[in-house]
Amino acid sequence: MDIKTFGVVGAGQMGNGIAQVAAMSGLEVIMSDIKTEFIQRGLENIKKNLRRSVDKAKMTDQEMDAVLKRIKTTVDIKEMSAADFVIEAATEHESIKFQIFKDLDQICAHPVILATNTSSIPIGRIAAQTKRPEKIIGMHFMNPVPVMKLVEVIRGLATSDDTFKTTRDLVVKFGKTPAQANDYPGFIVNRILMPMINEAVFCLYHGVGTREDIDTVMTLGANHPMGPLALADLIGLDTCLAIMDTLSHGFKDSKYRPCPLLRKYVEAGRLGRKTGQGFYKYRATDLS
Ligand code: CAA
């Protein structure tokens, strides 16, 4: 199927980044969310990113306008009927994602592939909500989406070769590199990354080091671009906890036990950059 119009359900931190890279690749984009204010926030973030590229002379004003013109927005998911490929990038709650897939299965024509940006929910469980399990696939972008080069492409048990190939080709069109993963809890990236972040939280919890020392150890001692606690704040502590819970329930192995301090922060609403406080505090100008 020739993909001209790309649908993104969810205008949050991942959704707006995905909409931006899709529009930059030349596709028409429909970005939906449940509230106008979420759409506005998503669009503002895209504009801010594009403006930064113009200011750095990586893009002209005309190119920026053309990209923005390709992004249509809506609060009505039914408008996804005009899309040739749809990715869901809503919050990481199983019930929300399941409902979106049930809706999309009704709204979109049968040949349309329905991808999910889930970081932890099994693709097979999402596919089971639809009558097109062969067209369901994981398309897992990394945060911040415009910068990070990887997209993990996850095949469910029923995902067809055609669905996989179309999705992989789309990743390449977006200027990203695909890596294939099979459908096991956490896939590859989060199976490796999250236990490291969780262990950093345990180091803080046990008083092995301060948050600054823990992050310095990993930036200067292991050459990571940012420390694990700062990275957790960027990803969102609620997302980190949801992924650890998925690993823990999925493998029933105590090595994936989420650190109690991580849960405590989430329960207190300290979710990281998006709420202005996680392991660190952020000023309004840092938030994006
Ligand atoms: N959105 C868009 N662009 C951004 C950005 C954002 N939020 N943050 C930084 N950038 C851009 C900057 O504009 C800059 O662009 P140019 O090269 O064009 O100038 C570039 O990224 C580098 O930014 P900075 O110089 O400001 O800062 P930096 O060099 O420290 O890089 C970083 C910032 C890219 C976030 C870097 O620290 C990094 O790579 N951190 C690790 C990120 C990571 O591991 N992400 C994966 C998380 S796991 C995940 O997402 C999966 C999951 O399911 C949880």
Coordinates of C-alpha atoms and ligand atoms in Angstrom, one line a residue:
M1 CA 0.0 0.0 0.0
D2 CA 1.3 3.4 -0.9
I3 CA 1.5 5.5 2.3
K4 CA 0.7 9.2 1.8
T5 CA -1.2 10.0 5.0
F6 CA 0.2 9.0 8.4
G7 CA -2.0 9.1 11.5
V8 CA -0.7 9.6 15.0
V9 CA -3.1 9.0 17.9
G10 CA -1.7 11.1 20.9
A11 CA -0.1 14.5 20.8
G12 CA 2.1 14.1 23.9
Q13 CA 5.8 13.9 24.2
M14 CA 6.2 10.9 21.9
G15 CA 3.2 11.6 19.6
N16 CA 4.2 15.1 18.6
G17 CA 7.8 14.0 18.0
I18 CA 6.5 11.2 15.7
A19 CA 4.2 13.6 13.9
Q20 CA 7.1 15.9 13.4
V21 CA 9.5 13.3 11.8
A22 CA 6.7 11.9 9.6
A23 CA 5.8 15.4 8.3
M24 CA 9.5 16.2 7.8
S25 CA 9.8 13.0 5.6
G26 CA 7.1 14.5 3.3
L27 CA 4.0 12.6 4.5
E28 CA 0.7 14.2 5.2
V29 CA 0.0 13.8 9.0
I30 CA -3.1 13.6 11.0
M31 CA -2.4 14.1 14.7
S32 CA -5.3 13.4 17.2
D33 CA -5.8 13.7 20.9
I34 CA -8.7 13.8 23.2
K35 CA -8.5 17.5 24.2
T36 CA -7.7 20.6 22.2
E37 CA -5.2 21.8 24.8
F38 CA -3.2 18.6 24.4
I39 CA -3.1 19.2 20.6
Q40 CA -2.0 22.8 21.1
R41 CA 0.8 21.8 23.5
G42 CA 1.9 19.1 21.0
L43 CA 1.9 21.6 18.1
E44 CA 3.8 24.2 20.2
N45 CA 6.5 21.7 20.8
I46 CA 6.8 20.8 17.1
K47 CA 7.0 24.5 16.3
K48 CA 9.7 25.1 19.0
N49 CA 11.8 22.2 17.6
L50 CA 11.4 23.4 14.0
R51 CA 12.2 27.0 15.0
R52 CA 15.4 25.8 16.7
S53 CA 16.4 24.1 13.4
V54 CA 15.7 27.3 11.5
D55 CA 17.7 29.3 14.0
K56 CA 20.6 26.9 13.5
A57 CA 20.2 27.3 9.7
K58 CA 19.4 23.5 9.4
M59 CA 16.1 24.4 7.8
T60 CA 14.6 27.4 6.0
D61 CA 11.5 29.3 7.1
Q62 CA 9.7 28.0 4.0
E63 CA 10.6 24.4 4.8
M64 CA 9.3 24.9 8.3
D65 CA 6.1 26.3 7.0
A66 CA 5.7 23.4 4.6
V67 CA 6.2 20.8 7.4
L68 CA 3.7 22.6 9.6
K69 CA 1.2 22.7 6.8
R70 CA 1.4 19.0 6.4
I71 CA 0.2 18.4 10.0
K72 CA -3.6 18.4 10.4
T73 CA -5.0 18.0 13.9
T74 CA -8.2 16.7 15.3
V75 CA -9.9 15.7 18.6
D76 CA -12.1 13.2 16.7
I77 CA -10.3 9.8 16.3
K78 CA -12.8 9.0 13.4
E79 CA -10.7 11.3 11.2
M80 CA -8.1 8.5 11.2
S81 CA -10.2 7.0 8.5
A82 CA -8.2 9.2 6.0
A83 CA -4.9 7.7 7.1
D84 CA -3.0 4.9 5.2
F85 CA -1.0 3.9 8.3
V86 CA -1.7 4.8 12.0
I87 CA 0.5 4.7 15.0
E88 CA -0.9 4.9 18.5
A89 CA 1.2 6.9 21.0
A90 CA -1.2 7.4 23.9
T91 CA -0.3 7.0 27.6
E92 CA 1.1 3.7 28.7
H93 CA -2.1 2.3 30.1
E94 CA -3.4 -1.0 28.8
S95 CA -7.1 -0.1 29.0
I96 CA -6.6 3.2 27.1
K97 CA -4.5 1.5 24.4
F98 CA -7.0 -1.4 24.1
Q99 CA -9.9 1.0 23.5
I100 CA -7.9 3.0 20.9
F101 CA -7.2 -0.2 19.0
K102 CA -10.8 -1.4 19.1
D103 CA -11.8 2.1 17.8
L104 CA -9.2 2.1 15.1
D105 CA -10.1 -1.4 14.0
Q106 CA -13.6 -0.1 13.3
I107 CA -12.6 3.3 11.8
C108 CA -9.7 2.3 9.4
A109 CA -10.0 0.3 6.2
H110 CA -8.8 -3.2 6.5
P111 CA -5.4 -2.9 4.6
V112 CA -4.3 -0.1 7.0
I113 CA -1.5 -1.1 9.4
L114 CA -2.1 -0.1 13.0
A115 CA 1.2 0.3 14.9
T116 CA 1.8 1.0 18.6
N117 CA 4.5 3.0 20.2
T118 CA 4.1 1.0 23.4
S119 CA 7.3 0.7 25.4
S120 CA 6.1 -2.4 27.3
I121 CA 2.6 -3.8 26.5
P122 CA 2.8 -7.1 24.6
I123 CA 2.0 -6.6 20.9
G124 CA 0.0 -9.8 20.9
R125 CA -2.3 -8.5 23.7
I126 CA -3.0 -5.4 21.6
A127 CA -3.5 -7.4 18.4
A128 CA -6.1 -9.5 20.2
Q129 CA -8.3 -6.4 20.5
T130 CA -8.7 -6.3 16.7
K131 CA -9.8 -8.4 13.8
R132 CA -6.5 -7.7 12.0
P133 CA -3.7 -9.2 14.2
E134 CA -1.5 -9.6 11.1
K135 CA -1.5 -5.9 10.7
I136 CA -0.6 -5.0 14.2
I137 CA 3.0 -4.1 15.0
G138 CA 5.2 -2.3 17.5
M139 CA 6.9 0.8 16.2
H140 CA 8.8 2.0 19.3
F141 CA 10.4 5.4 19.0
M142 CA 13.0 6.8 21.5
N143 CA 12.8 10.0 23.4
P144 CA 13.5 12.8 22.2
V145 CA 12.1 11.4 18.9
P146 CA 13.5 14.0 16.5
V147 CA 17.0 13.3 17.8
M148 CA 17.2 9.6 18.5
K149 CA 18.1 7.4 15.5
L150 CA 16.6 4.1 16.6
V151 CA 13.1 2.7 16.1
E152 CA 12.6 -0.7 17.6
V153 CA 10.2 -2.7 15.3
I154 CA 8.4 -5.4 17.3
R155 CA 6.7 -8.4 15.6
G156 CA 3.8 -10.0 17.4
L157 CA 3.1 -13.7 16.9
A158 CA 0.6 -12.9 14.1
T159 CA 2.4 -9.9 12.5
S160 CA 2.7 -10.6 8.7
D161 CA 5.9 -10.2 6.7
D162 CA 4.2 -7.5 4.7
T163 CA 3.3 -5.5 7.8
F164 CA 6.9 -5.8 9.0
K165 CA 8.4 -4.8 5.7
T166 CA 6.1 -1.7 5.3
T167 CA 6.9 -0.6 8.8
R168 CA 10.6 -1.1 8.5
D169 CA 10.6 0.9 5.2
L170 CA 8.7 3.7 6.9
V171 CA 11.3 3.9 9.6
V172 CA 14.0 4.3 7.0
K173 CA 11.9 6.9 5.2
F174 CA 11.8 8.8 8.5
G175 CA 15.6 8.8 8.5
K176 CA 15.8 6.4 11.4
T177 CA 17.4 3.0 11.8
P178 CA 15.1 0.0 12.5
A179 CA 16.1 -2.9 14.9
Q180 CA 13.8 -5.9 15.0
A181 CA 12.7 -7.3 18.3
N182 CA 10.4 -10.1 19.2
D183 CA 7.4 -9.8 21.5
Y184 CA 8.7 -10.4 25.0
P185 CA 8.3 -8.1 28.0
G186 CA 10.3 -4.8 27.5
F187 CA 11.4 -6.0 24.0
I188 CA 15.1 -5.2 23.8
V189 CA 15.7 -1.5 24.6
N190 CA 13.8 -1.5 27.9
R191 CA 14.8 -5.0 28.9
I192 CA 18.3 -3.6 29.1
L193 CA 17.8 0.1 29.8
M194 CA 15.2 0.0 32.6
P195 CA 16.9 -2.4 35.0
M196 CA 19.9 -0.1 34.7
I197 CA 17.8 3.0 35.6
N198 CA 16.0 1.0 38.4
E199 CA 19.4 0.0 39.8
A200 CA 20.5 3.7 39.8
V201 CA 17.3 4.4 41.8
F202 CA 18.3 1.6 44.2
C203 CA 21.7 3.2 44.6
L204 CA 20.0 6.4 45.6
Y205 CA 17.6 4.6 47.9
H206 CA 20.4 2.7 49.7
G207 CA 22.5 5.9 50.0
V208 CA 25.3 4.5 47.9
G209 CA 25.7 7.9 46.3
T210 CA 23.9 11.3 45.8
R211 CA 21.8 11.7 42.6
E212 CA 24.7 13.9 41.2
D213 CA 27.3 11.3 41.9
I214 CA 25.2 8.5 40.5
D215 CA 24.7 10.5 37.3
T216 CA 28.3 11.6 37.1
V217 CA 29.6 8.0 37.4
M218 CA 27.6 7.0 34.4
T219 CA 28.2 10.1 32.2
L220 CA 32.0 10.3 32.9
G221 CA 32.6 6.7 33.8
A222 CA 30.6 5.0 31.1
N223 CA 30.3 7.7 28.5
H224 CA 26.5 7.9 28.6
P225 CA 25.1 11.2 27.2
M226 CA 23.2 11.7 30.4
G227 CA 23.0 10.0 33.8
P228 CA 20.4 7.4 34.6
L229 CA 18.4 9.5 37.0
A230 CA 18.3 12.5 34.6
L231 CA 17.3 10.1 31.9
A232 CA 14.5 8.7 34.1
D233 CA 13.3 12.3 34.5
L234 CA 13.3 12.7 30.7
I235 CA 11.4 9.5 30.0
G236 CA 8.9 10.0 32.9
L237 CA 9.1 8.2 36.2
D238 CA 5.5 6.8 35.6
T239 CA 6.7 5.3 32.3
C240 CA 9.8 3.8 34.0
L241 CA 7.6 2.3 36.7
A242 CA 5.1 0.9 34.2
I243 CA 7.9 -0.8 32.3
M244 CA 9.5 -2.3 35.5
D245 CA 6.1 -3.6 36.5
T246 CA 5.7 -5.2 33.0
L247 CA 9.1 -6.8 33.3
S248 CA 8.4 -8.0 36.8
H249 CA 5.0 -9.4 36.0
G250 CA 6.1 -10.8 32.7
F251 CA 9.1 -12.7 33.9
K252 CA 8.1 -13.3 37.5
D253 CA 11.8 -12.8 38.3
S254 CA 12.7 -10.7 41.4
K255 CA 15.6 -9.1 39.6
Y256 CA 13.0 -6.8 37.9
R257 CA 11.5 -5.6 41.2
P258 CA 10.8 -1.9 40.9
C259 CA 12.7 0.2 43.5
P260 CA 10.3 1.4 46.2
L261 CA 11.7 4.9 45.9
L262 CA 10.6 5.0 42.2
R263 CA 7.1 4.0 43.2
K264 CA 7.1 6.6 46.0
Y265 CA 8.1 9.4 43.6
V266 CA 5.4 8.4 41.1
E267 CA 2.7 8.2 43.9
A268 CA 3.8 11.7 44.9
G269 CA 3.3 13.0 41.4
R270 CA 7.0 13.6 40.8
L271 CA 7.1 12.2 37.3
G272 CA 10.1 14.0 36.0
R273 CA 10.4 16.9 33.5
K274 CA 6.8 16.8 32.5
T275 CA 5.6 17.7 36.1
G276 CA 8.6 20.0 36.8
Q277 CA 10.1 17.6 39.4
G278 CA 11.5 14.1 39.5
F279 CA 14.9 13.3 40.8
Y280 CA 15.8 16.9 39.8
K281 CA 13.8 20.1 39.7
Y282 CA 13.1 21.8 36.4
R283 CA 12.3 25.4 35.5
A284 CA 9.5 26.1 33.1
T285 CA 12.0 26.8 30.3
D286 CA 13.5 23.3 30.6
L287 CA 10.2 21.6 30.0
S288 CA 9.4 20.1 26.6
Ligands
CAA1 N1 13.5 17.6 21.3 C1 14.1 17.8 20.1 N2 15.4 18.1 20.0 C2 16.2 18.0 21.1 C3 15.6 17.8 22.4 C4 14.2 17.6 22.5 N3 13.6 17.3 23.6 N4 16.6 17.8 23.3 C5 17.8 18.1 22.6 N5 17.5 18.2 21.3 C6 18.4 18.4 20.2 C7 19.1 19.8 20.3 O1 18.4 20.8 19.7 C8 20.4 19.5 19.6 O2 20.2 19.6 18.2 P1 21.4 19.9 17.2 O3 22.3 18.8 17.2 O4 20.6 20.1 15.9 O5 22.0 21.2 17.7 C9 20.7 18.0 20.0 O6 19.5 17.5 20.3 C10 21.7 17.9 21.1 O7 21.1 18.6 22.2 P2 21.9 19.4 23.3 O8 23.2 19.9 22.7 O9 21.0 20.4 23.9 O10 22.2 18.4 24.5 P3 22.9 17.0 24.5 O11 24.0 16.9 23.5 O12 23.2 16.8 25.9 O13 21.8 16.0 24.0 C11 20.1 14.4 24.4 C12 20.5 15.9 24.6 C13 19.9 14.2 22.9 C14 18.8 14.3 25.2 C15 21.2 13.5 25.0 O14 21.5 13.8 26.3 C16 20.8 12.0 24.9 O15 21.0 11.4 23.9 N6 20.4 11.5 26.1 C17 19.9 10.1 26.1 C18 18.6 9.9 25.6 C19 18.1 8.5 25.6 O16 18.7 7.6 26.1 N7 16.9 8.3 25.1 C20 16.3 7.0 25.0 C21 15.4 6.9 26.2 S1 14.6 5.3 26.2 C22 13.2 5.6 25.3 O17 12.8 6.6 24.9 C23 12.4 4.3 25.2 C24 11.4 4.1 26.2 O18 10.5 3.3 25.9 C25 11.5 4.6 27.6

